[in-house]
PDB file of C-alpha atoms in Angstrom:
ATOM      1  CA  MET A   8      16.918   5.071 -25.193  1.00  0.00           C
ATOM      2  CA  ARG A   9      13.681   6.951 -24.489  1.00  0.00           C
ATOM      3  CA  GLU A  10      13.636   9.774 -21.949  1.00  0.00           C
ATOM      4  CA  VAL A  11      11.307   7.850 -19.655  1.00  0.00           C
ATOM      5  CA  ASP A  12      13.775   4.953 -19.616  1.00  0.00           C
ATOM      6  CA  ARG A  13      16.618   7.306 -18.705  1.00  0.00           C
ATOM      7  CA  LYS A  14      14.638   8.454 -15.691  1.00  0.00           C
ATOM      8  CA  TYR A  15      14.205   4.869 -14.562  1.00  0.00           C
ATOM      9  CA  VAL A  16      17.957   4.339 -14.917  1.00  0.00           C
ATOM     10  CA  ILE A  17      18.586   7.472 -12.843  1.00  0.00           C
ATOM     11  CA  LEU A  18      16.358   6.178 -10.030  1.00  0.00           C
ATOM     12  CA  LEU A  19      17.973   2.738 -10.265  1.00  0.00           C
ATOM     13  CA  THR A  20      21.403   4.369  -9.975  1.00  0.00           C
ATOM     14  CA  VAL A  21      20.398   6.440  -6.947  1.00  0.00           C
ATOM     15  CA  PHE A  22      18.854   3.388  -5.276  1.00  0.00           C
ATOM     16  CA  ILE A  23      21.966   1.256  -5.794  1.00  0.00           C
ATOM     17  CA  ALA A  24      24.252   4.100  -4.688  1.00  0.00           C
ATOM     18  CA  VAL A  25      22.312   4.496  -1.431  1.00  0.00           C
ATOM     19  CA  MET A  26      22.377   0.770  -0.737  1.00  0.00           C
ATOM     20  CA  ALA A  27      26.110   0.560  -1.485  1.00  0.00           C
ATOM     21  CA  VAL A  28      27.110   3.470   0.746  1.00  0.00           C
ATOM     22  CA  LEU A  29      25.004   2.205   3.668  1.00  0.00           C
ATOM     23  CA  ASN A  30      27.676  -0.381   4.418  1.00  0.00           C
ATOM     24  CA  VAL A  31      30.213   2.405   4.923  1.00  0.00           C
ATOM     25  CA  ILE A  32      28.186   4.991   6.842  1.00  0.00           C
ATOM     26  CA  SER A  33      26.032   2.758   9.056  1.00  0.00           C
ATOM     27  CA  ALA A  34      28.855   2.294  11.560  1.00  0.00           C
ATOM     28  CA  LYS A  35      28.730   5.976  12.517  1.00  0.00           C
ATOM     29  CA  LEU A  36      26.439   6.955  15.374  1.00  0.00           C
ATOM     30  CA  ALA A  37      25.137  10.485  14.928  1.00  0.00           C
ATOM     31  CA  LEU A  38      23.171  13.004  16.936  1.00  0.00           C
ATOM     32  CA  ILE A  39      20.151  14.534  15.246  1.00  0.00           C
ATOM     33  CA  PRO A  40      17.972  17.405  16.478  1.00  0.00           C
ATOM     34  CA  PHE A  41      14.957  16.604  18.669  1.00  0.00           C
ATOM     35  CA  TRP A  42      15.932  12.934  19.183  1.00  0.00           C
ATOM     36  CA  PHE A  43      16.956  11.505  22.532  1.00  0.00           C
ATOM     37  CA  ALA A  44      19.603   8.956  21.511  1.00  0.00           C
ATOM     38  CA  PRO A  45      22.425   8.460  18.986  1.00  0.00           C
ATOM     39  CA  VAL A  46      21.324   6.825  15.735  1.00  0.00           C
ATOM     40  CA  SER A  47      23.104   5.125  12.884  1.00  0.00           C
ATOM     41  CA  ALA A  48      23.826   7.393   9.941  1.00  0.00           C
ATOM     42  CA  GLY A  49      22.510   4.601   7.742  1.00  0.00           C
ATOM     43  CA  ILE A  50      18.981   5.012   9.115  1.00  0.00           C
ATOM     44  CA  ILE A  51      18.969   8.665   8.103  1.00  0.00           C
ATOM     45  CA  CYS A  52      19.761   7.709   4.491  1.00  0.00           C
ATOM     46  CA  TYR A  53      17.897   4.388   4.220  1.00  0.00           C
ATOM     47  CA  TRP A  54      14.465   6.056   4.140  1.00  0.00           C
ATOM     48  CA  LEU A  55      15.234   7.390   0.635  1.00  0.00           C
ATOM     49  CA  THR A  56      14.878   3.907  -0.845  1.00  0.00           C
ATOM     50  CA  PHE A  57      11.179   3.628   0.037  1.00  0.00           C
ATOM     51  CA  PRO A  58       9.832   6.599  -1.971  1.00  0.00           C
ATOM     52  CA  ILE A  59      11.972   5.469  -4.909  1.00  0.00           C
ATOM     53  CA  THR A  60      10.494   1.954  -4.956  1.00  0.00           C
ATOM     54  CA  ASP A  61       6.980   3.371  -4.466  1.00  0.00           C
ATOM     55  CA  ALA A  62       7.361   5.849  -7.343  1.00  0.00           C
ATOM     56  CA  VAL A  63       8.902   3.225  -9.627  1.00  0.00           C
ATOM     57  CA  GLY A  64       6.157   0.742  -8.759  1.00  0.00           C
ATOM     58  CA  GLU A  65       3.478   3.349  -9.412  1.00  0.00           C
ATOM     59  CA  VAL A  66       4.806   4.368 -12.822  1.00  0.00           C
ATOM     60  CA  TYR A  67       6.743   1.373 -14.146  1.00  0.00           C
ATOM     61  CA  GLY A  68       4.947  -1.463 -12.389  1.00  0.00           C
ATOM     62  CA  LYS A  69       5.572  -3.985  -9.621  1.00  0.00           C
ATOM     63  CA  ALA A  70       8.112  -6.056 -11.564  1.00  0.00           C
ATOM     64  CA  ASN A  71      10.415  -3.095 -12.128  1.00  0.00           C
ATOM     65  CA  ALA A  72      10.173  -2.115  -8.456  1.00  0.00           C
ATOM     66  CA  MET A  73      11.143  -5.668  -7.494  1.00  0.00           C
ATOM     67  CA  PHE A  74      14.090  -5.441  -9.896  1.00  0.00           C
ATOM     68  CA  LEU A  75      15.265  -2.334  -8.016  1.00  0.00           C
ATOM     69  CA  VAL A  76      15.151  -4.211  -4.720  1.00  0.00           C
ATOM     70  CA  TRP A  77      17.142  -7.175  -6.028  1.00  0.00           C
ATOM     71  CA  MET A  78      19.757  -4.903  -7.636  1.00  0.00           C
ATOM     72  CA  GLY A  79      20.158  -3.162  -4.285  1.00  0.00           C
ATOM     73  CA  PHE A  80      20.713  -6.556  -2.674  1.00  0.00           C
ATOM     74  CA  VAL A  81      23.325  -7.487  -5.294  1.00  0.00           C
ATOM     75  CA  ALA A  82      25.060  -4.125  -4.748  1.00  0.00           C
ATOM     76  CA  ASN A  83      25.190  -4.839  -1.016  1.00  0.00           C
ATOM     77  CA  ILE A  84      26.786  -8.248  -1.545  1.00  0.00           C
ATOM     78  CA  LEU A  85      29.271  -6.838  -4.068  1.00  0.00           C
ATOM     79  CA  VAL A  86      30.357  -3.972  -1.805  1.00  0.00           C
ATOM     80  CA  LEU A  87      30.764  -6.302   1.170  1.00  0.00           C
ATOM     81  CA  GLY A  88      32.800  -8.760  -0.906  1.00  0.00           C
ATOM     82  CA  LEU A  89      35.065  -6.103  -2.386  1.00  0.00           C
ATOM     83  CA  SER A  90      35.521  -4.503   1.037  1.00  0.00           C
ATOM     84  CA  ALA A  91      36.553  -7.829   2.555  1.00  0.00           C
ATOM     85  CA  TRP A  92      38.998  -8.386  -0.313  1.00  0.00           C
ATOM     86  CA  ALA A  93      40.508  -4.898   0.095  1.00  0.00           C
ATOM     87  CA  ILE A  94      40.946  -5.418   3.843  1.00  0.00           C
ATOM     88  CA  ALA A  95      42.587  -8.815   3.302  1.00  0.00           C
ATOM     89  CA  LEU A  96      45.241  -7.401   0.943  1.00  0.00           C
ATOM     90  CA  GLU A  97      48.650  -7.037   2.552  1.00  0.00           C
ATOM     91  CA  PRO A  98      49.084  -3.301   3.220  1.00  0.00           C
ATOM     92  CA  SER A  99      52.115  -1.466   1.925  1.00  0.00           C
ATOM     93  CA  GLU A 100      54.471   0.025   4.477  1.00  0.00           C
ATOM     94  CA  LEU A 101      53.518   3.381   2.969  1.00  0.00           C
ATOM     95  CA  TYR A 102      49.871   2.841   3.954  1.00  0.00           C
ATOM     96  CA  ALA A 103      49.228   3.753   7.593  1.00  0.00           C
ATOM     97  CA  HIS A 104      45.448   3.401   7.728  1.00  0.00           C
ATOM     98  CA  GLN A 105      44.829  -0.348   7.676  1.00  0.00           C
ATOM     99  CA  SER A 106      43.196  -0.384  11.118  1.00  0.00           C
ATOM    100  CA  ALA A 107      40.991   2.569  10.196  1.00  0.00           C
ATOM    101  CA  MET A 108      39.877   0.787   7.017  1.00  0.00           C
ATOM    102  CA  GLU A 109      39.078  -2.343   9.000  1.00  0.00           C
ATOM    103  CA  ASN A 110      37.032  -0.334  11.487  1.00  0.00           C
ATOM    104  CA  VAL A 111      35.009   1.372   8.760  1.00  0.00           C
ATOM    105  CA  LEU A 112      34.599  -1.424   6.211  1.00  0.00           C
ATOM    106  CA  GLY A 113      34.970  -4.560   8.311  1.00  0.00           C
ATOM    107  CA  SER A 114      31.482  -5.740   9.233  1.00  0.00           C
ATOM    108  CA  VAL A 115      30.713  -8.393  11.800  1.00  0.00           C
ATOM    109  CA  PRO A 116      29.190 -11.371   9.898  1.00  0.00           C
ATOM    110  CA  LEU A 117      26.108 -11.477  12.147  1.00  0.00           C
ATOM    111  CA  ILE A 118      25.440  -7.765  11.550  1.00  0.00           C
ATOM    112  CA  VAL A 119      25.786  -8.301   7.803  1.00  0.00           C
ATOM    113  CA  ILE A 120      23.358 -11.235   7.848  1.00  0.00           C
ATOM    114  CA  ALA A 121      20.885  -9.255   9.958  1.00  0.00           C
ATOM    115  CA  SER A 122      21.175  -6.207   7.708  1.00  0.00           C
ATOM    116  CA  LEU A 123      20.707  -8.099   4.437  1.00  0.00           C
ATOM    117  CA  THR A 124      17.816 -10.183   5.794  1.00  0.00           C
ATOM    118  CA  ALA A 125      16.053  -7.101   7.141  1.00  0.00           C
ATOM    119  CA  TYR A 126      16.642  -5.155   3.924  1.00  0.00           C
ATOM    120  CA  LEU A 127      15.325  -7.849   1.620  1.00  0.00           C
ATOM    121  CA  SER A 128      12.297  -8.622   3.797  1.00  0.00           C
ATOM    122  CA  ALA A 129      11.327  -4.979   4.286  1.00  0.00           C
ATOM    123  CA  GLN A 130      11.834  -3.906   0.686  1.00  0.00           C
ATOM    124  CA  LEU A 131       9.998  -6.842  -0.872  1.00  0.00           C
ATOM    125  CA  HIS A 132       7.169  -6.295   1.580  1.00  0.00           C
ATOM    126  CA  ASP A 133       7.088  -2.582   0.728  1.00  0.00           C
ATOM    127  CA  VAL A 134       6.627  -3.307  -2.974  1.00  0.00           C
ATOM    128  CA  TRP A 135       3.985  -5.944  -2.277  1.00  0.00           C
ATOM    129  CA  ALA A 136       2.109  -3.787   0.265  1.00  0.00           C
ATOM    130  CA  TYR A 137       2.118  -0.727  -1.992  1.00  0.00           C
ATOM    131  CA  HIS A 138       0.426  -2.641  -4.797  1.00  0.00           C
ATOM    132  CA  PHE A 139      -1.905  -4.412  -2.372  1.00  0.00           C
ATOM    133  CA  TRP A 140      -3.204  -1.066  -1.122  1.00  0.00           C
ATOM    134  CA  LYS A 141      -3.293   0.279  -4.663  1.00  0.00           C
ATOM    135  CA  THR A 142      -5.693  -2.515  -5.552  1.00  0.00           C
ATOM    136  CA  ILE A 143      -7.777  -1.940  -2.417  1.00  0.00           C
ATOM    137  CA  THR A 144      -8.045   1.820  -3.062  1.00  0.00           C
ATOM    138  CA  LYS A 145      -8.663   1.263  -6.799  1.00  0.00           C
ATOM    139  CA  GLY A 146      -5.698   3.439  -7.739  1.00  0.00           C
ATOM    140  CA  LYS A 147      -6.792   6.393  -5.596  1.00  0.00           C
ATOM    141  CA  HIS A 148      -5.059   8.040  -2.613  1.00  0.00           C
ATOM    142  CA  MET A 149      -1.399   7.542  -3.489  1.00  0.00           C
ATOM    143  CA  TRP A 150      -0.443   9.190  -0.178  1.00  0.00           C
ATOM    144  CA  LEU A 151      -2.323   6.494   1.753  1.00  0.00           C
ATOM    145  CA  ARG A 152      -0.720   3.457   0.132  1.00  0.00           C
ATOM    146  CA  ASN A 153       2.702   5.107   0.320  1.00  0.00           C
ATOM    147  CA  ASN A 154       2.378   5.633   4.065  1.00  0.00           C
ATOM    148  CA  LEU A 155       0.774   2.262   4.843  1.00  0.00           C
ATOM    149  CA  SER A 156       3.438   0.341   2.938  1.00  0.00           C
ATOM    150  CA  THR A 157       6.308   2.351   4.425  1.00  0.00           C
ATOM    151  CA  ILE A 158       5.040   2.160   8.018  1.00  0.00           C
ATOM    152  CA  SER A 159       4.709  -1.624   7.954  1.00  0.00           C
ATOM    153  CA  SER A 160       7.980  -2.123   6.058  1.00  0.00           C
ATOM    154  CA  GLN A 161       9.986  -0.009   8.471  1.00  0.00           C
ATOM    155  CA  LEU A 162       8.589  -2.032  11.378  1.00  0.00           C
ATOM    156  CA  ILE A 163       9.604  -5.289   9.671  1.00  0.00           C
ATOM    157  CA  ASP A 164      13.085  -3.896   9.042  1.00  0.00           C
ATOM    158  CA  SER A 165      13.566  -2.882  12.691  1.00  0.00           C
ATOM    159  CA  LEU A 166      12.166  -6.140  14.100  1.00  0.00           C
ATOM    160  CA  ILE A 167      14.299  -8.401  11.922  1.00  0.00           C
ATOM    161  CA  PHE A 168      17.548  -6.457  12.254  1.00  0.00           C
ATOM    162  CA  ASN A 169      17.390  -5.972  16.019  1.00  0.00           C
ATOM    163  CA  GLY A 170      16.069  -9.493  16.517  1.00  0.00           C
ATOM    164  CA  ILE A 171      18.897 -11.199  14.629  1.00  0.00           C
ATOM    165  CA  ALA A 172      21.769  -8.831  15.419  1.00  0.00           C
ATOM    166  CA  PHE A 173      21.136  -8.263  19.113  1.00  0.00           C
ATOM    167  CA  TYR A 174      18.283 -10.195  20.724  1.00  0.00           C
ATOM    168  CA  LEU A 175      18.337 -13.736  19.326  1.00  0.00           C
ATOM    169  CA  PHE A 176      21.961 -14.326  18.311  1.00  0.00           C
ATOM    170  CA  GLY A 177      23.972 -11.269  19.327  1.00  0.00           C
ATOM    171  CA  GLU A 178      26.283 -10.966  22.292  1.00  0.00           C
ATOM    172  CA  VAL A 179      24.343  -8.020  23.737  1.00  0.00           C
ATOM    173  CA  ASP A 180      22.557  -9.010  26.931  1.00  0.00           C
ATOM    174  CA  TRP A 181      19.075  -7.838  25.967  1.00  0.00           C
ATOM    175  CA  THR A 182      15.846  -8.780  27.667  1.00  0.00           C
ATOM    176  CA  PHE A 183      12.680  -8.920  25.594  1.00  0.00           C
ATOM    177  CA  LEU A 184      11.709  -5.494  26.951  1.00  0.00           C
ATOM    178  CA  ASP A 185      15.092  -4.091  25.828  1.00  0.00           C
ATOM    179  CA  PHE A 186      14.522  -5.512  22.367  1.00  0.00           C
ATOM    180  CA  LEU A 187      10.963  -4.220  22.194  1.00  0.00           C
ATOM    181  CA  GLY A 188      11.818  -0.753  23.511  1.00  0.00           C
ATOM    182  CA  THR A 189      14.795  -0.235  21.202  1.00  0.00           C
ATOM    183  CA  THR A 190      12.902  -1.555  18.193  1.00  0.00           C
ATOM    184  CA  LEU A 191       9.922   0.722  18.798  1.00  0.00           C
ATOM    185  CA  ALA A 192      12.207   3.703  19.387  1.00  0.00           C
ATOM    186  CA  TYR A 193      14.030   3.136  16.090  1.00  0.00           C
ATOM    187  CA  TRP A 194      10.732   2.524  14.314  1.00  0.00           C
ATOM    188  CA  MET A 195       9.323   5.811  15.599  1.00  0.00           C
ATOM    189  CA  LEU A 196      12.447   7.615  14.397  1.00  0.00           C
ATOM    190  CA  LYS A 197      12.102   6.029  10.953  1.00  0.00           C
ATOM    191  CA  LEU A 198       8.458   7.123  10.818  1.00  0.00           C
ATOM    192  CA  CYS A 199       9.434  10.676  11.701  1.00  0.00           C
ATOM    193  CA  ILE A 200      11.989  10.686   8.893  1.00  0.00           C
ATOM    194  CA  ALA A 201       9.448   9.055   6.549  1.00  0.00           C
ATOM    195  CA  VAL A 202       7.151  12.066   6.867  1.00  0.00           C
ATOM    196  CA  VAL A 203       9.213  13.375   3.952  1.00  0.00           C
ATOM    197  CA  ASP A 204       8.214  10.301   1.935  1.00  0.00           C
ATOM    198  CA  THR A 205       4.801  11.386   0.724  1.00  0.00           C
ATOM    199  CA  PRO A 206       5.646  14.728  -0.905  1.00  0.00           C
ATOM    200  CA  LEU A 207       8.761  13.160  -2.436  1.00  0.00           C
ATOM    201  CA  VAL A 208       6.706  10.374  -4.024  1.00  0.00           C
ATOM    202  CA  TYR A 209       4.425  12.993  -5.588  1.00  0.00           C
ATOM    203  CA  VAL A 210       7.438  14.984  -6.822  1.00  0.00           C
ATOM    204  CA  LEU A 211       8.976  11.851  -8.334  1.00  0.00           C
ATOM    205  CA  HIS A 212       5.659  10.935  -9.946  1.00  0.00           C
ATOM    206  CA  TYR A 213       5.429  14.393 -11.506  1.00  0.00           C
ATOM    207  CA  TRP A 214       9.017  14.154 -12.725  1.00  0.00           C
ATOM    208  CA  LEU A 215       8.356  10.761 -14.312  1.00  0.00           C
ATOM    209  CA  THR A 216       4.920  11.435 -15.834  1.00  0.00           C
ATOM    210  CA  GLY A 217       4.237  15.184 -15.843  1.00  0.00           C
ATOM    211  CA  LYS A 218       1.267  14.567 -13.506  1.00  0.00           C
ATOM    212  CA  TRP A 219       1.123  15.081  -9.756  1.00  0.00           C
ATOM    213  CA  ALA A 220      -1.044  12.010  -9.182  1.00  0.00           C
ATOM    214  CA  PRO A 221      -1.900   8.862 -11.171  1.00  0.00           C
ATOM    215  CA  GLU A 222      -5.224   8.243 -12.800  1.00  0.00           C
ATOM    216  CA  PRO A 223      -7.392   6.030 -10.537  1.00  0.00           C
ATOM    217  CA  SER A 224      -7.587   3.312 -13.181  1.00  0.00           C
ATOM    218  CA  SER A 225      -3.878   3.206 -13.987  1.00  0.00           C
ATOM    219  CA  GLU A 226      -2.136  -0.036 -13.056  1.00  0.00           C
ATOM    220  CA  ARG A 227       0.869  -1.853 -14.475  1.00  0.00           C
ATOM    221  CA  ALA A 228       1.895  -5.416 -13.751  1.00  0.00           C
TER     222      ALA A 228
END
């Protein structure tokens, strides 16, 4: 296997690992500096997937970035299925943490549906938008297409998840203003975290190619 292929496998592994662990850590609400409300630990980690798909799409092409997204989706389904199976097993009398396991790994079906729908929609849009802006900018300004694709994708993710999980079908008594305010607040937080995106994409590009930025004419299908 060539070195460049190993690097792709490394990024694929990191991407899948992040998507798999999100199911475990997203239930925790955390306090972060300079933010006014508790946030899911999953949000803090989820941003890492966007620079990975952008860097992979830039270097290896749109098809390989899409493959990353679908493998992340499969990892999500697999982790959820295995977690449900582990919870359903009859616990030994020596095991005293069944309720704790159910609290951590047991996801409400509606939340799972909302999460998977939001993930797939946002990630596929991110890959599409990145290459759309790459075509528009003729391969220049990698920082611009990275930010434009991430900003729109994070908004889609917040709208779909909050809409399905809480506003449209959830048991939370939200008005439209509640939905809009919470969604915009989470989106703004994601954008603040995504400030790290741009330098990381350039670092990943350098690691993959030995160049800080792509040639304007470079484009892979």
